[in-house]
C-alpha positions as a printed NumPy array, in Angstrom:
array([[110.249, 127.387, 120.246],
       [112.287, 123.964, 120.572],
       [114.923, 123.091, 118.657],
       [116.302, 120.142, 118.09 ],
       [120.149, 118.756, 118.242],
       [119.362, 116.91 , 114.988],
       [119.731, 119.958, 112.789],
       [123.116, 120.379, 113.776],
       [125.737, 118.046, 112.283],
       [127.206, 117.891, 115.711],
       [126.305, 117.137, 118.94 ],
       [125.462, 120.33 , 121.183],
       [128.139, 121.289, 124.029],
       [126.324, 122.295, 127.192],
       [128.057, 123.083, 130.128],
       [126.528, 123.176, 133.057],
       [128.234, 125.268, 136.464],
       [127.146, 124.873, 139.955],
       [127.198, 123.029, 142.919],
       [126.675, 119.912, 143.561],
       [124.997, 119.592, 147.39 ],
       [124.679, 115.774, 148.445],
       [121.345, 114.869, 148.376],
       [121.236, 111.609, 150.345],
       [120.186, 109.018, 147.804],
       [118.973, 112.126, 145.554],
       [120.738, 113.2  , 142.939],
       [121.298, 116.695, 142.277],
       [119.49 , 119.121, 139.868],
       [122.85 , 119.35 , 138.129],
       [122.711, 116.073, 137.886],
       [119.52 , 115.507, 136.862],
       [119.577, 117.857, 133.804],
       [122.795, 116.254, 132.809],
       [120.897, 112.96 , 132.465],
       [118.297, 114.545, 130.736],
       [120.344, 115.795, 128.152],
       [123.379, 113.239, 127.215],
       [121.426, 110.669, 125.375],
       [121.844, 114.298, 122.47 ],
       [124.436, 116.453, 123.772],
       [127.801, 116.329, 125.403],
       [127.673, 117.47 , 128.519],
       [130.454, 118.984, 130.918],
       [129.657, 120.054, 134.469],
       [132.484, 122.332, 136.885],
       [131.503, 123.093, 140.334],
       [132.954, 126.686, 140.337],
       [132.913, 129.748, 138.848],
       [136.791, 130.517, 138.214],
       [136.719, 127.14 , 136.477],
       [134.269, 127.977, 134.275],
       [136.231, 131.43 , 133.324],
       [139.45 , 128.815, 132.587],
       [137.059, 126.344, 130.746],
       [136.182, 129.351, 128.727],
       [139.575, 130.455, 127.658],
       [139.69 , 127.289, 125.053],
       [138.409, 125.873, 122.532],
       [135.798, 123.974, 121.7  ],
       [133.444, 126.329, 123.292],
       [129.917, 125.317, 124.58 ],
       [126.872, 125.94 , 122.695],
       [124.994, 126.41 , 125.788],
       [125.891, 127.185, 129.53 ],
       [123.826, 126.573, 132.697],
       [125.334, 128.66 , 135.431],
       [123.604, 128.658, 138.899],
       [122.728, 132.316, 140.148],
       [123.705, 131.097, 143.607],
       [127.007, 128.694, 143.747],
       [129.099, 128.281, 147.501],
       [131.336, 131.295, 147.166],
       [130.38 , 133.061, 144.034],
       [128.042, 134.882, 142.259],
       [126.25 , 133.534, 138.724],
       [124.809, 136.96 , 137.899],
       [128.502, 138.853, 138.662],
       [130.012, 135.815, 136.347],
       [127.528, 136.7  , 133.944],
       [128.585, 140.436, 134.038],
       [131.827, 138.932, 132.988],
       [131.143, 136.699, 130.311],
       [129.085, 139.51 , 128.675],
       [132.254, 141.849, 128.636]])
């Protein structure tokens, strides 16, 4: 099931986490679902996971959170194991 941003009376918070990798004249997946979604959402994207831990220490905290399994020098499914704790 789909929902939609409108029945919220604010925009969404995603944040998407992972790298980057130059694509030549491509853009990145990261940076093709950020275009995808910030015509409805507000969208914040950090390259690595300690940054994301820091990011997650404050407030206003995401509605929604992409994290790559595989990011240069980390593990998604270990920063997983932490957000869950």
């Amino acid at each position: 099931m789909i929902f939609s941003a409108h029945l919220h009376s604010h925009p969404q918070r995603i944040l998407i986490v992972g790298d980057r990798p130059s694509l030549g004249n491509q853009e990145s997946l990261i940076d093709f679902i950020a275009n995808c979604l910030s015509d409805r959402h507000l969208i914040e994207i950090l390259g690595a996971i300690p940054a994301m831990i820091d990011r997650l220490s404050s407030a206003p905290l995401p509605d929604l959170i992409f994290l790559s399994p595989n990011i240069t020098g980390a593990d998604g499914y270990h920063a997983c194991l932490r957000l869950k704790a």
